[in-house]
mmCIF file of C-alpha atoms and ligand atoms in Angstrom:
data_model
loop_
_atom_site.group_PDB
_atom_site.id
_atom_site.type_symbol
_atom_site.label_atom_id
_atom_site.label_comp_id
_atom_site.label_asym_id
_atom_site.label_seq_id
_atom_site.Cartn_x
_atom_site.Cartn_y
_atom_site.Cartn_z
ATOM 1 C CA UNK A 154 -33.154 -0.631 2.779
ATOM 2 C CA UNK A 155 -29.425 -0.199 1.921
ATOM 3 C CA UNK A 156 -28.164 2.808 3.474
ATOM 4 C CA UNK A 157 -26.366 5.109 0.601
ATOM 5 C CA UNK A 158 -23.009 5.867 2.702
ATOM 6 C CA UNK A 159 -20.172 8.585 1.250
ATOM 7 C CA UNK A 160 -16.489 8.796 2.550
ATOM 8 C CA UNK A 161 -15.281 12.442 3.135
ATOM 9 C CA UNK A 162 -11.340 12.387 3.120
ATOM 10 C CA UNK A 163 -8.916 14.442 3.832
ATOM 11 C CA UNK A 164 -6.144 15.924 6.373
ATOM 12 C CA UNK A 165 -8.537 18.506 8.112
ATOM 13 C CA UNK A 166 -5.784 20.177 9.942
ATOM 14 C CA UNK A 167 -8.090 21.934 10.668
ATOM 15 C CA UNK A 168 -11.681 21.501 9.496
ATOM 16 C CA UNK A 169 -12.546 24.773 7.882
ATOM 17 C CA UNK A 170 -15.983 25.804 7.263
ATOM 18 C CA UNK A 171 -15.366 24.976 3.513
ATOM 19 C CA UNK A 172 -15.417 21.627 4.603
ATOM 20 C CA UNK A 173 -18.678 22.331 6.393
ATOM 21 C CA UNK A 174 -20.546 23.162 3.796
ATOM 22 C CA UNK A 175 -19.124 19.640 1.657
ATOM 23 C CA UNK A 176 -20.428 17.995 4.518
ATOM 24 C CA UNK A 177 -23.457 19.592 5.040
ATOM 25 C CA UNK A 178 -24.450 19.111 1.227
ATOM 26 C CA UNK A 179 -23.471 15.006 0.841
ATOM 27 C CA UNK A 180 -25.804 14.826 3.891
ATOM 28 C CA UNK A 181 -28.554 15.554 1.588
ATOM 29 C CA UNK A 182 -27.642 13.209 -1.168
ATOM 30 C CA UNK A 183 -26.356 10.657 1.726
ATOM 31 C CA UNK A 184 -27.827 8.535 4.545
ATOM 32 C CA UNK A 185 -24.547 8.808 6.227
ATOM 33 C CA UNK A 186 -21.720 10.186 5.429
ATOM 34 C CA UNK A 187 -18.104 9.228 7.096
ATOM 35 C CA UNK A 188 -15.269 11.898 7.491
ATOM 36 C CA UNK A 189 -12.296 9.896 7.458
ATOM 37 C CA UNK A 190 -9.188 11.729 8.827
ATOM 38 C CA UNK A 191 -5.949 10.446 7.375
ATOM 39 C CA UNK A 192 -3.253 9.681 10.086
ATOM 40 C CA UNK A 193 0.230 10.339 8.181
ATOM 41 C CA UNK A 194 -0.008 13.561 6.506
ATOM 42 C CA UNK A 195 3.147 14.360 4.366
ATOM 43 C CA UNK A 196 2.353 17.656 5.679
ATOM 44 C CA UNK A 197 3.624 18.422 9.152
ATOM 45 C CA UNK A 198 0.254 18.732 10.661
ATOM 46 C CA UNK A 199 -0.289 21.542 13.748
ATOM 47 C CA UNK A 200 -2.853 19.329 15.388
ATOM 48 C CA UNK A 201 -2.372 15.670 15.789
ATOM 49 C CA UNK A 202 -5.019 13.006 14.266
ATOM 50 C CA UNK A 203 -6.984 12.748 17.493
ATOM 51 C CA UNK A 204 -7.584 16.517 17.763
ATOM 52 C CA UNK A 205 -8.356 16.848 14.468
ATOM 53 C CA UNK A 206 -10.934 14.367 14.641
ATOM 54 C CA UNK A 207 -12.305 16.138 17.925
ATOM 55 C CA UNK A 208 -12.984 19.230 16.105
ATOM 56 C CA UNK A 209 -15.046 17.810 13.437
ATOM 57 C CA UNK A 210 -17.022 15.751 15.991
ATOM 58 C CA UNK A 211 -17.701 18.791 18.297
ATOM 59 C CA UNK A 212 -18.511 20.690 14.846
ATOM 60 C CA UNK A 213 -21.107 17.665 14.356
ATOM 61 C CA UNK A 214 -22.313 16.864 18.044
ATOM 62 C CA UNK A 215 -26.283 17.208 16.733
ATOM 63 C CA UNK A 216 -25.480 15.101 13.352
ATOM 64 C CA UNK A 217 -25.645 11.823 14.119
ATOM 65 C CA UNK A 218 -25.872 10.850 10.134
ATOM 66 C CA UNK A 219 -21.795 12.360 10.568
ATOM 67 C CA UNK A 220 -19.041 9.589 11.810
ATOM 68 C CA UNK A 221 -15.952 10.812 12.369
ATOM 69 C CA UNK A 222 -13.311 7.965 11.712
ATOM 70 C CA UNK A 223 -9.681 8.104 10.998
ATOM 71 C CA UNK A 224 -7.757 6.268 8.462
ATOM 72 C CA UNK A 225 -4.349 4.934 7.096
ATOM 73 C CA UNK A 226 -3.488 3.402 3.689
ATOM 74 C CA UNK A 227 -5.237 3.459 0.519
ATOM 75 C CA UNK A 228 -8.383 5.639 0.524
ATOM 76 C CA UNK A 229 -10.291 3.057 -1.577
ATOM 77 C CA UNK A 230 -9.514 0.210 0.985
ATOM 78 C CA UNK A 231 -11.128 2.280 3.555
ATOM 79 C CA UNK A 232 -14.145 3.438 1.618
ATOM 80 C CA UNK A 233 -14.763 -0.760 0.735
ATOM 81 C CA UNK A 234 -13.905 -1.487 4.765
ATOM 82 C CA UNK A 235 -16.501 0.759 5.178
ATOM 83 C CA UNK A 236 -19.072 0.011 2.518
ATOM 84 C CA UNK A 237 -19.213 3.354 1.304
ATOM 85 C CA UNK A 238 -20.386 3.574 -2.611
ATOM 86 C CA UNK A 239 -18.898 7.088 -3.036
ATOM 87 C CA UNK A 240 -16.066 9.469 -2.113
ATOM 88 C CA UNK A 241 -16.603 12.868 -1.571
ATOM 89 C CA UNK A 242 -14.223 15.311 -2.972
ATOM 90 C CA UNK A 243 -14.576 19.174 -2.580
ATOM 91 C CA UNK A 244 -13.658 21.339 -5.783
ATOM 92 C CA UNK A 245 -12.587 25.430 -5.161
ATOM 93 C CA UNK A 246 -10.973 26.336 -7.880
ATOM 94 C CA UNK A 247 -9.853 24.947 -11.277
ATOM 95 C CA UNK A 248 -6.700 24.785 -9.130
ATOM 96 C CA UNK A 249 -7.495 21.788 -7.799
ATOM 97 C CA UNK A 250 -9.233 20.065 -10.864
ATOM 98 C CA UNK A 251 -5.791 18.600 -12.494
ATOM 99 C CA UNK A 252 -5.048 16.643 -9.137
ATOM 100 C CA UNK A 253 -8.830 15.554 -8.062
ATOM 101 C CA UNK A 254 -9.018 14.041 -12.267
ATOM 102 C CA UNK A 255 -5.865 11.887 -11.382
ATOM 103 C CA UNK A 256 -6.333 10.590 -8.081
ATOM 104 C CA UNK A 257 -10.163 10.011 -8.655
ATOM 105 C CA UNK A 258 -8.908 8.415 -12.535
ATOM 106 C CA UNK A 259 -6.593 6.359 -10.002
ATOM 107 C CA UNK A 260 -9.123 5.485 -7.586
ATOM 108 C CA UNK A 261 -11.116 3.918 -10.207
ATOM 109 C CA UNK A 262 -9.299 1.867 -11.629
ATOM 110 C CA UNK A 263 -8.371 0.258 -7.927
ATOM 111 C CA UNK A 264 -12.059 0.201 -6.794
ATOM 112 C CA UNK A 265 -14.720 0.676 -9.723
ATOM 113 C CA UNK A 266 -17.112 0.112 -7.748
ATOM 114 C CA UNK A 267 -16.860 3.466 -5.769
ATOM 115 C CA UNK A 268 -17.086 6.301 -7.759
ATOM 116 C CA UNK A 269 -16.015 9.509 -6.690
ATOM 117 C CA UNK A 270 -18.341 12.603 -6.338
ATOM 118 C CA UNK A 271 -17.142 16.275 -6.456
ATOM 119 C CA UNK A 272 -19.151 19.202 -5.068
ATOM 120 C CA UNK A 273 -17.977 22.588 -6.166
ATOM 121 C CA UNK A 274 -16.908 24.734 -3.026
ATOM 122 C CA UNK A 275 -19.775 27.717 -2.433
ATOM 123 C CA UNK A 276 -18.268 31.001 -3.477
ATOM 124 C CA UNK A 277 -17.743 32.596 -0.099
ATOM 125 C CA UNK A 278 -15.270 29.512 0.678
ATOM 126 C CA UNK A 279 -13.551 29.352 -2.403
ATOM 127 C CA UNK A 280 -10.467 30.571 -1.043
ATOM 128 C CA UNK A 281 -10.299 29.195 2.153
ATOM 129 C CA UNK A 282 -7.408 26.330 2.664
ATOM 130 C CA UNK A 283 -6.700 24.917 6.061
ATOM 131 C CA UNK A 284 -2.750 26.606 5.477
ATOM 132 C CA UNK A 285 -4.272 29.804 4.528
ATOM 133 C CA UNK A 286 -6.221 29.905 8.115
ATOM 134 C CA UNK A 287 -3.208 28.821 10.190
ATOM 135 C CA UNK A 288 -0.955 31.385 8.500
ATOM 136 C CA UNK A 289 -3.620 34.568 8.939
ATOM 137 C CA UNK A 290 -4.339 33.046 12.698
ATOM 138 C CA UNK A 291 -0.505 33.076 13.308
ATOM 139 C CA UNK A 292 -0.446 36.362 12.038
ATOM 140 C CA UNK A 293 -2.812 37.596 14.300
ATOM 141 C CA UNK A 294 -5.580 37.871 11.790
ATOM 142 C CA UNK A 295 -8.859 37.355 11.960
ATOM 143 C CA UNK A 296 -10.588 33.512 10.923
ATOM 144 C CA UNK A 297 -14.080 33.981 12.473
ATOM 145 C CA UNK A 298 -16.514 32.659 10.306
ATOM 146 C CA UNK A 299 -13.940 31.314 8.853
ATOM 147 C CA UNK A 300 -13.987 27.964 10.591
ATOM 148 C CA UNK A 301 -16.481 26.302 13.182
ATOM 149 C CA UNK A 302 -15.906 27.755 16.743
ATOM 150 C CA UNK A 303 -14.704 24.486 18.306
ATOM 151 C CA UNK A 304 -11.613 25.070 15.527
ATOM 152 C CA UNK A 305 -11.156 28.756 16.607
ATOM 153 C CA UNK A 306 -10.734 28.346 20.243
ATOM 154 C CA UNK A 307 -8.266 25.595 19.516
ATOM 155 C CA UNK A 308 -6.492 27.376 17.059
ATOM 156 C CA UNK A 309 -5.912 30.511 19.433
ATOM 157 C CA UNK A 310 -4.479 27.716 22.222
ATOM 158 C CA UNK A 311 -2.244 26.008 19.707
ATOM 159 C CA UNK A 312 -0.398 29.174 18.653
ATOM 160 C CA UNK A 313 -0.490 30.949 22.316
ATOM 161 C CA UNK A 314 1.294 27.857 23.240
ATOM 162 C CA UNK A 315 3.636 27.875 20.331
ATOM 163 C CA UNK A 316 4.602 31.338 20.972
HETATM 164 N N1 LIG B 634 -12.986 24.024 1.614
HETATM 165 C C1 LIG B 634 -11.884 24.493 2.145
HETATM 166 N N2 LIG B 634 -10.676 23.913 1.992
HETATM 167 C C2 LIG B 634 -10.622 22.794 1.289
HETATM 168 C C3 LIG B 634 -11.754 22.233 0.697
HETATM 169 C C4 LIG B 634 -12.997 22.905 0.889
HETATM 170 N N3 LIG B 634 -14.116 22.461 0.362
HETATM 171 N N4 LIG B 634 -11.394 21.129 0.050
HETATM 172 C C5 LIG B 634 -10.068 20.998 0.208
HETATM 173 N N5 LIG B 634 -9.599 22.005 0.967
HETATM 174 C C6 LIG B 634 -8.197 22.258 1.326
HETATM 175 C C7 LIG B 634 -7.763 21.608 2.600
HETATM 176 O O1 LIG B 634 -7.987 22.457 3.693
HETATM 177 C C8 LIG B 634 -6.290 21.415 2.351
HETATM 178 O O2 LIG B 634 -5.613 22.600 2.631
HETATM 179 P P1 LIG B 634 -4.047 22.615 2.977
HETATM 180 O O3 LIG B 634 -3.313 22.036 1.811
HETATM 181 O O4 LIG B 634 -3.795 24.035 3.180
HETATM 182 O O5 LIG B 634 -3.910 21.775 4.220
HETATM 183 C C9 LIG B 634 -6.190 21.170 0.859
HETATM 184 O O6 LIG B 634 -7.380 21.700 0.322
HETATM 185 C C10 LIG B 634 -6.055 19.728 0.529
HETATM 186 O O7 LIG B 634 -7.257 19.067 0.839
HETATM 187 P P2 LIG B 634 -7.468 17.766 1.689
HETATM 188 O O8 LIG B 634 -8.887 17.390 1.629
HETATM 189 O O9 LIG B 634 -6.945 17.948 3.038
HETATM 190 O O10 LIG B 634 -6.745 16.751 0.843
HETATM 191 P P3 LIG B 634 -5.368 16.139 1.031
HETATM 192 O O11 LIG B 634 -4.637 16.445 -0.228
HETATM 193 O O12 LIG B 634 -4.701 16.442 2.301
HETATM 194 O O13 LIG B 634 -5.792 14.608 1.139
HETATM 195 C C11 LIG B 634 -6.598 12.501 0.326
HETATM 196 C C12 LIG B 634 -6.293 13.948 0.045
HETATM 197 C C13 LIG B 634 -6.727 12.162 1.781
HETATM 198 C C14 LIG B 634 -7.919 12.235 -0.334
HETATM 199 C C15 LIG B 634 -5.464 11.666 -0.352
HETATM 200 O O14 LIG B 634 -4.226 12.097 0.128
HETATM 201 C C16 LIG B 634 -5.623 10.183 -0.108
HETATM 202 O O15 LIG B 634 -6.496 9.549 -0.656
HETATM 203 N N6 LIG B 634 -4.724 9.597 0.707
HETATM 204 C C17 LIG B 634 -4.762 8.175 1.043
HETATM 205 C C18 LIG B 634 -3.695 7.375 0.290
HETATM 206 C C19 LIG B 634 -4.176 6.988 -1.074
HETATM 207 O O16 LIG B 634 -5.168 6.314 -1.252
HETATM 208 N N7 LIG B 634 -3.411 7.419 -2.087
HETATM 209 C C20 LIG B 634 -3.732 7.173 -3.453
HETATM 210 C C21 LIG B 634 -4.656 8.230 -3.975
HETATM 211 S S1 LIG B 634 -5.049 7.969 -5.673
#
């Protein structure tokens, strides 16, 4: 049989446990389901690609339905490269509806053929943001729970070392 396989994008920098639970939840609706990292975030990102992609594969050591891949270029392109039928897209907040409607309205209309799937954000993550966790780390806050442990170990490194 055809295995049903969903793209996850994003930046991840870093994978929060927001994105967890997105992850978690296309696994049931999924056979496989491929978090694709994007390599040149307009952002400037505190972890490069290749840590970024470490923490969401320690995250998902005892998942093997999860790949961890990283990507450049158009999103779409990589979801047909992979022969994914659907992208993944997390919603938190009517916030973010406006610019999920135009870049999955965009999406279409390059690649009808994948159709984009959003999954509202559970309540107790609603607010999380991967900025929001870096700026309360830096600030000597505290993210536990937050974001997977792999994340908060490396998070605590990357700022002692900044400092
Ligand atoms: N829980 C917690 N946080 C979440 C979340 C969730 N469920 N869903 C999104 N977020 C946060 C992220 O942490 C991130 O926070 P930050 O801005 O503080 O870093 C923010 O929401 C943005 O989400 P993210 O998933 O990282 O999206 P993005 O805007 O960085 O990337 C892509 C979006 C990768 C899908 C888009 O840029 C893309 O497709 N790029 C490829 C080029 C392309 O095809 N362009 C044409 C598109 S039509």
């Amino acid at each position: 049989m055809l295995e049903r396989i969903a793209i996850y994008p994003g930046s991840f920098d870093p994978i929060t446990n927001g994105h967890v639970g997105i992850i978690q939840r296309s696994l049931r609706i999924f056979d496989r389901v491929v978090v694709g990292v994007l390599r040149n975030i307009s952002k400037k990102p505190l972890f490069n690609v290749e840590e970024r992609s470490a923490m969401i594969q320690e995250t998902f050591l005892d998942e093997p339905r999860v790949e961890v891949d990283t990507f450049e270029g158009l999103l779409v392109t990589y979801a047909e490269q992979k022969g994914a039928v659907a992208i993944v897209r997390g919603l938190r907040a009517i916030a973010d509806f406006e610019y999920e409607l135009q870049m999955s309205n965009m999406n279409r209309r390059l690649a009808p053929e994948v159709t984009t799937i959003f999954l509202m954000a559970e309540d107790r993550h609603a607010y999380i943001s991967s900025s929001l966790i870096k700026e309360v780390a830096a600030l000597g806050g505290d993210v536990h729970g937050l974001v997977p442990p792999s994340v908060e170990h490396r998070l605590m490194a990357a700022l002692q070392t900044k400092r």
